[in-house]
Coordinates of C-alpha atoms and ligand atoms in Angstrom, one line a residue:
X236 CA 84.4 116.0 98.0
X237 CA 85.9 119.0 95.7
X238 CA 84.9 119.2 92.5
X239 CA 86.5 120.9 89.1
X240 CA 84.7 122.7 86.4
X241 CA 86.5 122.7 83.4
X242 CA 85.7 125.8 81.2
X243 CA 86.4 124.6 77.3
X244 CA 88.3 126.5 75.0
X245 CA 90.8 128.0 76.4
X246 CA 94.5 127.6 74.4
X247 CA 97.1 126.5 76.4
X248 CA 100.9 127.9 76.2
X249 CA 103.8 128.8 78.5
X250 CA 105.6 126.4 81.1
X251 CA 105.3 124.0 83.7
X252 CA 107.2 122.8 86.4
X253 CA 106.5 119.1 86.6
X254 CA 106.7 117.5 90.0
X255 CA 108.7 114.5 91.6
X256 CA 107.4 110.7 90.7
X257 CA 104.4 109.5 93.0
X258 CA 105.2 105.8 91.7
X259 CA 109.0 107.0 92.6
X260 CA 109.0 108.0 96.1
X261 CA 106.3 105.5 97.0
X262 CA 108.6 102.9 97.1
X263 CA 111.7 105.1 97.9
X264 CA 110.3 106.1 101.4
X265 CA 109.0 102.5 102.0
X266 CA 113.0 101.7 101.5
X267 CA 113.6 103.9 104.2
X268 CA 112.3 101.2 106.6
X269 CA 115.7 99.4 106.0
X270 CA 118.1 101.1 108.1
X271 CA 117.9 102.7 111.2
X272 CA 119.7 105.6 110.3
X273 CA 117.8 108.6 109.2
X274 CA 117.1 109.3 105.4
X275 CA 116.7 112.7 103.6
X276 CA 114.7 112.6 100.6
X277 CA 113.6 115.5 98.3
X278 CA 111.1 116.2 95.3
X279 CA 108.8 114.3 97.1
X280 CA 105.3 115.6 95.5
X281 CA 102.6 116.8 97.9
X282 CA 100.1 114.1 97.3
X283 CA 97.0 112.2 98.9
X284 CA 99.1 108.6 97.9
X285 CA 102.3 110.2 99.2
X286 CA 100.7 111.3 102.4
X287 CA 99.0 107.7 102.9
X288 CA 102.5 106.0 102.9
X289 CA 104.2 108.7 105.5
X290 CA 101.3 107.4 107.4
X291 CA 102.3 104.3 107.3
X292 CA 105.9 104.5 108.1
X293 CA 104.8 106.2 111.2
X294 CA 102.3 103.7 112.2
X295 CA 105.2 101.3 112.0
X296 CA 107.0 102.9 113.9
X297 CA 109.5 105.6 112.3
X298 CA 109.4 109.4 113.0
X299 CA 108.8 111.4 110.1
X300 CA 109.3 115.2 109.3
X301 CA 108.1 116.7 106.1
X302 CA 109.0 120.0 105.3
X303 CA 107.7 121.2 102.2
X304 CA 108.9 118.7 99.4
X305 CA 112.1 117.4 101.9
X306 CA 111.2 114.2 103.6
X307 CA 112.8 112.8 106.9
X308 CA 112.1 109.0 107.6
X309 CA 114.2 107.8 111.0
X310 CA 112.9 103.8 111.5
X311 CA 115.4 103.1 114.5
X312 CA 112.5 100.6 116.1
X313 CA 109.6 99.5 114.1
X314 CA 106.9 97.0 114.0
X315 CA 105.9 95.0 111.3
X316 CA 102.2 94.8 111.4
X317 CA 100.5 97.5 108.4
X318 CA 96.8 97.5 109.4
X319 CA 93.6 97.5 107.1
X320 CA 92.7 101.3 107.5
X321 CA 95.4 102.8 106.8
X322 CA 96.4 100.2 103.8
X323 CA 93.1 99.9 101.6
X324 CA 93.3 103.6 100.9
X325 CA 96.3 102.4 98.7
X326 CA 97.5 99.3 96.8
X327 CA 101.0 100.2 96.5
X328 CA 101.3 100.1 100.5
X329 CA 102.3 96.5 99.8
X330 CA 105.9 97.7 98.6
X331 CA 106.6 98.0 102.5
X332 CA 106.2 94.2 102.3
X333 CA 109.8 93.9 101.2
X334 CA 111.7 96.5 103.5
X335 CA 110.1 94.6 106.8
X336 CA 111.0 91.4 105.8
X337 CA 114.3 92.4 104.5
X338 CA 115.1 93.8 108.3
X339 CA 112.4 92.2 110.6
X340 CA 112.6 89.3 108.4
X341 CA 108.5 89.3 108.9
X342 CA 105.8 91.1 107.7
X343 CA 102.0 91.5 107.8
X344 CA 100.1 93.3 105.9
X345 CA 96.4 93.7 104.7
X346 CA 95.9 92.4 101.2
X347 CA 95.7 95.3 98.5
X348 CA 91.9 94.9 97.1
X349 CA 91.5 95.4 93.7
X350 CA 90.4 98.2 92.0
X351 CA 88.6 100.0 89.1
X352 CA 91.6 99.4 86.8
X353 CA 91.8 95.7 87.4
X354 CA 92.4 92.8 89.4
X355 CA 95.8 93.7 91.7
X356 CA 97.1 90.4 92.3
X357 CA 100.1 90.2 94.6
X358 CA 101.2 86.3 93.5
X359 CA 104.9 87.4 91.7
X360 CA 105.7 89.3 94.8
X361 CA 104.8 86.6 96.9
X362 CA 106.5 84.0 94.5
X363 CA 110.0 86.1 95.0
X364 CA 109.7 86.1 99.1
X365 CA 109.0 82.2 98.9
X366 CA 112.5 82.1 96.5
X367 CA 114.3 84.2 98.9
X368 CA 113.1 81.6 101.8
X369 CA 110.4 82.9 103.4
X370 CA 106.9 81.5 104.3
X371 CA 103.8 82.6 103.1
X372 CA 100.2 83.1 104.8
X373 CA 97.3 84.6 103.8
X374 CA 95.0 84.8 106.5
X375 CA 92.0 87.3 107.5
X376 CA 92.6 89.3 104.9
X377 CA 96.4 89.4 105.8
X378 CA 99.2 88.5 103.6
X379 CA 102.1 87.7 106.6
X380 CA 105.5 86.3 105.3
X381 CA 108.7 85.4 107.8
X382 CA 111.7 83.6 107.3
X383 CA 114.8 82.7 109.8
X384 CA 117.0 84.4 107.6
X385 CA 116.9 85.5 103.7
X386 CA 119.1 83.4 101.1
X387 CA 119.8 85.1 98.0
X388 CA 117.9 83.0 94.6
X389 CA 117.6 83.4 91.3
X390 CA 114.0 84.2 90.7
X391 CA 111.9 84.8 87.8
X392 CA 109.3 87.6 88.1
X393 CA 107.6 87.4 84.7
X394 CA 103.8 87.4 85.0
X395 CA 101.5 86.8 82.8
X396 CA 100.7 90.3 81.9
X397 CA 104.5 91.2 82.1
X398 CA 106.9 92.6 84.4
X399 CA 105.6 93.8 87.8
X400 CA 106.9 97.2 88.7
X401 CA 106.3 96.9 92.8
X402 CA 107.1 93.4 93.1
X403 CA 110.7 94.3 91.5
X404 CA 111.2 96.8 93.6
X405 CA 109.8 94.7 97.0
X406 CA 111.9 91.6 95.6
X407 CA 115.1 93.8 95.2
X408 CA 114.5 95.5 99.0
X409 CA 114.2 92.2 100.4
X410 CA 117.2 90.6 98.3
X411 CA 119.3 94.0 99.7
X412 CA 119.6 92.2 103.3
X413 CA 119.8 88.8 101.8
X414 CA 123.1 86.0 102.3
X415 CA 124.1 85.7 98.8
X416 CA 123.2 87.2 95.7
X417 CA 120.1 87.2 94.0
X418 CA 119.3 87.6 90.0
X419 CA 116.3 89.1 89.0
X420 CA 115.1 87.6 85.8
X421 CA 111.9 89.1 83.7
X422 CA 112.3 92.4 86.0
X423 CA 110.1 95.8 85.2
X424 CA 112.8 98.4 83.5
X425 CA 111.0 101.5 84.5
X426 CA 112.6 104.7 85.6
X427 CA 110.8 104.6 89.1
X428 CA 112.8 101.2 89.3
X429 CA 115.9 102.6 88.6
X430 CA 115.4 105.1 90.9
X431 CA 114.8 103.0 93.8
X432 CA 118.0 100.5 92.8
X433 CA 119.7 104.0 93.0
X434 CA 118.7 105.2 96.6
X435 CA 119.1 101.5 97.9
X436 CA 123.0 101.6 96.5
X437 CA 123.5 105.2 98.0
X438 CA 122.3 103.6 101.3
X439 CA 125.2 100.8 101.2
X440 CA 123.4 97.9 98.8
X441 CA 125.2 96.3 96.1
X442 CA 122.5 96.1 92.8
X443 CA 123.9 96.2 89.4
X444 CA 121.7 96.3 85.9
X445 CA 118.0 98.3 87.3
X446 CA 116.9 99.0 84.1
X447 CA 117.6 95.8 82.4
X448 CA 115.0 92.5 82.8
X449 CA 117.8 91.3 84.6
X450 CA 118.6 92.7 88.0
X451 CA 121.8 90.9 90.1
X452 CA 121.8 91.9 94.1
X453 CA 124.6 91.0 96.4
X454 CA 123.3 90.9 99.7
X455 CA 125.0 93.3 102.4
X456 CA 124.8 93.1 106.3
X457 CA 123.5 96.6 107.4
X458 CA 122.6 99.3 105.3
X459 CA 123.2 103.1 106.6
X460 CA 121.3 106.5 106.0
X461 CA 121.3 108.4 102.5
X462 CA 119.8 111.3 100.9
X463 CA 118.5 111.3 97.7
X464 CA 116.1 113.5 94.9
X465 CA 113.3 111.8 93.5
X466 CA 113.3 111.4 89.9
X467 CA 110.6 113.9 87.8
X468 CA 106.8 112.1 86.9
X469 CA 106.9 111.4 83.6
X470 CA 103.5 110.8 84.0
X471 CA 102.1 113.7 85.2
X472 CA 104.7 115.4 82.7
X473 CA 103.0 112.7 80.1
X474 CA 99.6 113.8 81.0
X475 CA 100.8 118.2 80.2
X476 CA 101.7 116.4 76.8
X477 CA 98.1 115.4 75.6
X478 CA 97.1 118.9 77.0
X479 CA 99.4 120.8 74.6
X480 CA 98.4 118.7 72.5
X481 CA 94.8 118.9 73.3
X482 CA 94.6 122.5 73.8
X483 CA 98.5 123.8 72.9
X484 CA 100.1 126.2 70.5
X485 CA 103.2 125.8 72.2
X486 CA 103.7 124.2 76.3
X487 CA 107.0 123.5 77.5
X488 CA 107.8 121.1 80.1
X489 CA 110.4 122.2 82.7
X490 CA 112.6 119.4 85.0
X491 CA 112.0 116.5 82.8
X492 CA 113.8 113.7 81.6
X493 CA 112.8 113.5 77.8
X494 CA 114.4 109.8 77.8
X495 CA 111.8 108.4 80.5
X496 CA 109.2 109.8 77.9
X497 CA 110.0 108.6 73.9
X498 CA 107.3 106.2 73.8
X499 CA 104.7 109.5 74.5
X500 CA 106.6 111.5 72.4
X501 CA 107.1 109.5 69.4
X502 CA 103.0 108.9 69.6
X503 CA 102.8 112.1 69.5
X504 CA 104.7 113.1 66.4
X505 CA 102.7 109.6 65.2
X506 CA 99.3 112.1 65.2
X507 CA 101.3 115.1 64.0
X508 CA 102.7 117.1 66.8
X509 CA 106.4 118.3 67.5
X510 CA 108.3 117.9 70.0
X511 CA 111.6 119.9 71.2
X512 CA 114.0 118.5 73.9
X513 CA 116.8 120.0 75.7
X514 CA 118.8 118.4 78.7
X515 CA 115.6 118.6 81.3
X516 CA 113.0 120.1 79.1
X517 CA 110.3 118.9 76.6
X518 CA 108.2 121.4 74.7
X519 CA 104.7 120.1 72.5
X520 CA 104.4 122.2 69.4
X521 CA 100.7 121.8 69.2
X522 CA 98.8 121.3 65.5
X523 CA 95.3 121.0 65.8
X524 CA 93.7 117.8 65.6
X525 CA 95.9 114.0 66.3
X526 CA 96.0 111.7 62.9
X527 CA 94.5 108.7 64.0
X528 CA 96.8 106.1 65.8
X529 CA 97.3 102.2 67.0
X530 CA 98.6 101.8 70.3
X531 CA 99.5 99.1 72.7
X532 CA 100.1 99.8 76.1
X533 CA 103.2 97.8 77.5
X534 CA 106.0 97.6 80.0
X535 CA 108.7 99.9 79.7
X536 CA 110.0 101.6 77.6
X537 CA 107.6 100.9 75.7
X538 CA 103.9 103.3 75.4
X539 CA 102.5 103.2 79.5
X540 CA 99.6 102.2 80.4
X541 CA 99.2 105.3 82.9
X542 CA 98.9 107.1 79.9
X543 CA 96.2 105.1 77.8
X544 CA 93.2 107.3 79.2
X545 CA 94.7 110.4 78.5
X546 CA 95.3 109.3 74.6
X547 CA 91.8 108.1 74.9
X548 CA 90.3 112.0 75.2
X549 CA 93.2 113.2 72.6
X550 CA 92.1 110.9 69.9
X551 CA 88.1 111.4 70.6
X552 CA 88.4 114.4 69.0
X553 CA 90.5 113.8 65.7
X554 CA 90.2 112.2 62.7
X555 CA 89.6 109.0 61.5
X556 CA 89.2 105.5 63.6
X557 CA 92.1 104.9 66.2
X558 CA 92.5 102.0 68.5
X559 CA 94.1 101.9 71.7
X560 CA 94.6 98.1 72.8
X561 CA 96.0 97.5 77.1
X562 CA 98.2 94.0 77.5
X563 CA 98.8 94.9 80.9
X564 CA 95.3 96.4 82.3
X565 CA 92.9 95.2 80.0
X566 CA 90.2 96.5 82.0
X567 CA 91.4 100.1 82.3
X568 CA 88.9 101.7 80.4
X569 CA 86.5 103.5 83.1
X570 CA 87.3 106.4 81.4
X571 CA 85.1 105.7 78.2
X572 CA 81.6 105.7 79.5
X573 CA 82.6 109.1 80.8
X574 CA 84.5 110.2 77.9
X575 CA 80.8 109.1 75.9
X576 CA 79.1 111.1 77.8
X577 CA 80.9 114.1 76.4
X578 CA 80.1 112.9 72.9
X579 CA 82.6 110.7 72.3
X580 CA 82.1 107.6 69.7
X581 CA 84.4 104.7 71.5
X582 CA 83.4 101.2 71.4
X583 CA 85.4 98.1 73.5
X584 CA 86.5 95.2 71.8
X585 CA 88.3 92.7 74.8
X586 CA 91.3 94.5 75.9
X587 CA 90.5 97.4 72.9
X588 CA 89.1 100.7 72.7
X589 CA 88.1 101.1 68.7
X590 CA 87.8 105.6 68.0
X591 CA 85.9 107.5 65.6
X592 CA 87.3 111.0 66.3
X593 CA 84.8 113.2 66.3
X594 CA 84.6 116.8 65.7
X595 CA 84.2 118.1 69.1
X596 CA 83.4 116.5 72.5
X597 CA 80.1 118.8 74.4
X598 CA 81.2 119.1 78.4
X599 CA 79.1 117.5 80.8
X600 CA 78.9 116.2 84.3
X601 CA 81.5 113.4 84.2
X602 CA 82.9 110.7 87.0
X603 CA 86.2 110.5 88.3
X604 CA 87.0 106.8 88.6
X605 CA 91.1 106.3 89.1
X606 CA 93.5 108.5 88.7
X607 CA 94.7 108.7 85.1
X608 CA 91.0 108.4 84.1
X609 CA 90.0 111.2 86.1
X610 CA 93.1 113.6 84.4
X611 CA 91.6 112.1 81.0
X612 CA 88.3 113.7 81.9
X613 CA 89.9 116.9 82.6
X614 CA 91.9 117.0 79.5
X615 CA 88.8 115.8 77.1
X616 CA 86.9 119.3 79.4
X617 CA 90.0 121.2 78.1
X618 CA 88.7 121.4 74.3
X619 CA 85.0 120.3 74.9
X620 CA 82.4 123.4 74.2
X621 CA 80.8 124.5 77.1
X622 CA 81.5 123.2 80.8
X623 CA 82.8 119.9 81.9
X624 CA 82.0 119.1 85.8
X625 CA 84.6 116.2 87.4
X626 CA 83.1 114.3 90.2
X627 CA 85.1 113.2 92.8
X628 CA 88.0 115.2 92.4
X629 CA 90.0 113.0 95.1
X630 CA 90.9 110.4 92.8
X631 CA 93.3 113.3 91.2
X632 CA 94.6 114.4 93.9
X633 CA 96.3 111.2 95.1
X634 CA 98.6 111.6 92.1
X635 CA 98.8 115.3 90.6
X636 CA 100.2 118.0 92.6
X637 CA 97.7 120.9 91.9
X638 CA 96.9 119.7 88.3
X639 CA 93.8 122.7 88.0
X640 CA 97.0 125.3 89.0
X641 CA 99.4 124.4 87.2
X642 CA 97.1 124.1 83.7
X643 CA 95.4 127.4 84.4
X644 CA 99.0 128.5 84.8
X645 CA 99.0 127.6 81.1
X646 CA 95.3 129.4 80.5
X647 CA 93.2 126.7 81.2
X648 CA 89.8 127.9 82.5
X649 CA 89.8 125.3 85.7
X650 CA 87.6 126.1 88.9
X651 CA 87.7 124.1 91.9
X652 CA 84.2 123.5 93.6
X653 CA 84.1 122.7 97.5
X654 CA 81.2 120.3 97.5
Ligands
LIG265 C1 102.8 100.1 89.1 O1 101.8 99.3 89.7 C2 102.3 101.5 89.1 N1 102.0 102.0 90.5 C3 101.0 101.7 88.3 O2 100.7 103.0 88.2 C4 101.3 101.2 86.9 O3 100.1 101.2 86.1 C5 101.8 99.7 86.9 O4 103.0 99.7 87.7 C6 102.2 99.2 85.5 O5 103.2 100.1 85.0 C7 103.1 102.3 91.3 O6 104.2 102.2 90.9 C8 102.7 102.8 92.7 P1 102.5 95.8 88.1 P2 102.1 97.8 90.1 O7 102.8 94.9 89.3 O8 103.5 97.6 90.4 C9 100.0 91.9 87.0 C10 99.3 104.9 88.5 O9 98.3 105.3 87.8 N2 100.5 91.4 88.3 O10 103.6 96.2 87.3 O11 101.1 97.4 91.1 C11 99.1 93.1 87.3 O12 97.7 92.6 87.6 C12 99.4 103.5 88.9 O13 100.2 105.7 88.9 C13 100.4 90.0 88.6 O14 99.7 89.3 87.8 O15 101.7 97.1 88.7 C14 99.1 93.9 86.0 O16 98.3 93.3 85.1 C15 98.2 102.6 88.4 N3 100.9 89.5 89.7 C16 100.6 93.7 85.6 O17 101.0 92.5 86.3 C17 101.6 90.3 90.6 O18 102.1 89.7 91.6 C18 101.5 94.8 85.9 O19 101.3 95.1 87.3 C19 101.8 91.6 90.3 C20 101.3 92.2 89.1

């Protein structure tokens, strides 16, 4: 298990290439379970997660050629059983739920645990299958769903924490193959969403308003091959913004799409920063410390919850008391014990982290929990005098693409520890 050493201090300036969407591809190579024809998709990003699903696919069945950032899924015969081992490395394996029932019209597959951000429940996805006429068991551990054929439904996927991103996307996979047409009411809006309804419509489906809370898919026959670019991740491209900010005079952001990321931005200029856009870049004018802020994480496109952590170690140093409150993982604060350890002065109040920005975190030995948390930790190291030791580096790796490169590409101080 690596481990990175964060050297504090350094200023941060220059560019950065920002990679394609984990939570984008995820679901767009799952897709590719739904035709038999091969499918070429690029800007996939060279992650642990990403690596976990091609796993997958080929366990089911498909061939699958990677070369460099170009993907090559061909599913001509596949089974429809997605095993334990392979699945409880990763929760969002259950988005190939939707593809295998959509063409095998069954599906088995190991129920996602939860993990440190939360209970994962699974119910909306499995409450859209039921609509669309298929059964439901949970057994051993196994979520298995079958139907005789699909009929197209109008189905509400409001939850009680809000849209769900991956049981849109399963819903709207499974509705693709469908008799009839199916209306997605209460659906996630978010750009990985979008993405997928656009990959699933260049492979021959018929889905009109991704984007909206209201998706309508007319069920096809057959869908064919397609190629298709994965959209950029605006939040590892959210995550380089708190750097600059953290640590910036000036960073710009290169293949972006400053649209997918107002919400982060306008926080941003909230605690005094600038921000510049052009067509596919985003540049953070940085300005010292944030002004303190109130923030609630919601659904698109509204501020992200994949970003709460890293606002978490931006605020710890600032000024004033800032509070940060999550209405869709109101336990998603592993981060704070860490972030305490480095000096910080956060107390949780229910789903709210209350912050006295202080003058300057201390680095320390700190523990990677999840994913954003662990790039939190990494950010808070980037300011923090002295040296700030991550633990259990792996948790970053499933969804940044050489985050201690690319910020030492921008002067970070960042050593990588083979433990
Ligand atoms: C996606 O997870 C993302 N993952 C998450 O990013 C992201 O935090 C989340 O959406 C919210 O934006 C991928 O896209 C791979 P949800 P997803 O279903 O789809 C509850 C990261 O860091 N819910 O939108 O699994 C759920 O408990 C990851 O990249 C139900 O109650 O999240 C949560 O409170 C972490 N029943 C809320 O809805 C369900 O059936 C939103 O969850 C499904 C979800």
């Amino acid at each position: 298990m690596d481990k990175i050493l964060v050297h504090g201090g350094q200023s941060l300036s220059g560019s950065v290439r920002v990679s394609g969407s984990k939570n984008s591809a995820l679901p767009i190579l799952a897709a590719c379970l739904l035709t038999k024809e091969p499918c070429i998709i690029r800007q996939v990003p060279d992650l642990s997660d990403v690596h976990y699903m091609l796993q997958i696919l080929s366990h089911l069945g498909a061939e699958v050629e990677r070369a460099s950032g170009t993907v090559t899924v061909r599913a001509e015969n596949i089974k429809s059983v997605a095993p334990y081992e392979i699945v409880r490395k990763m929760r969002a394996s259950v988005c190939v739920l939707g593809p295998l029932l959509g063409r095998e019209k069954e599906a088995t597959v190991s129920l996602p645990g939860g993990c440190v951000i939360g209970d994962r429940p699974i119910d909306l996805h499995l409450r859209g299958f039921e609509a669309l006429g298929a059964a439901v068991r949970v057994e051993c551990g196994n979520v298995k769903v079958f139907a005789a054929k699909l009929k197209g439904e109008t189905i509400n996927l409001r939850g009680k924490f809000g849209s769900t991103v991956l049981g849109t996307d399963n819903i709207m996979m499974a509705a693709a193959l469908a008799e009839g047409v199916t209306i997605i009411e209460g659906a996630a809006a978010e750009p990985e969403v979008v993405d997928l309804a656009n990959f699933l419509n260049a492979m021959g489906a018929k889905i009109e308003g991704a984007g909206t809370r209201r998706i309508v898919i007319e069920g096809v026959a057959e869908l064919h091959g397609a190629e298709h670019s994965v959209i950029p991740d605006r939040i590892e491209a959210g995550t380089f913004m708190v750097a600059a900010a953290i640590a910036g005079t000036r960073v710009t952001l290169r293949r972006v799409v400053p649209d997918h990321l107002k919400a982060v931005s306008e926080a941003l200029i909230q605690a005094g920063y600038g921000i510049e856009t052009s067509r596919d870049t985003l540049t953070v004018v940085g300005n010292g410390k944030p002004k303190p802020l109130e923030l609630l994480t919601e659904p698109y496109p509204s501020f992200p919850t994949d970003m709460q952590a890293q606002m978490c170690a931006l605020l710890s140093e600032g000024e004033g008391i800032s509070v940060i409150t999550e209405s869709i993982f109101p336990q998603r604060f592993m981060h704070v014990s860490e972030l305490k350890r480095m000096g910080a002065q956060i107390t949780l109040e229910g789903a709210s982290a209350v912050i006295k920005g202080v003058e300057r975190l201390s680095g320390a030995p700190v523990m990677a929990s999840d994913l954003r948390a662990s790039a939190a930790l990494v950010l808070a190291g980037l300011r923090a005098s002295g040296v700030t030791e991550v633990n259990r580096v792996y948790h970053i790796d499933r969804g940044y693409e050489s985050i201690d490169d690319k910020l030492n590409g921008l002067g970070a101080q960042i050593e990588r520890v083979k433990v």
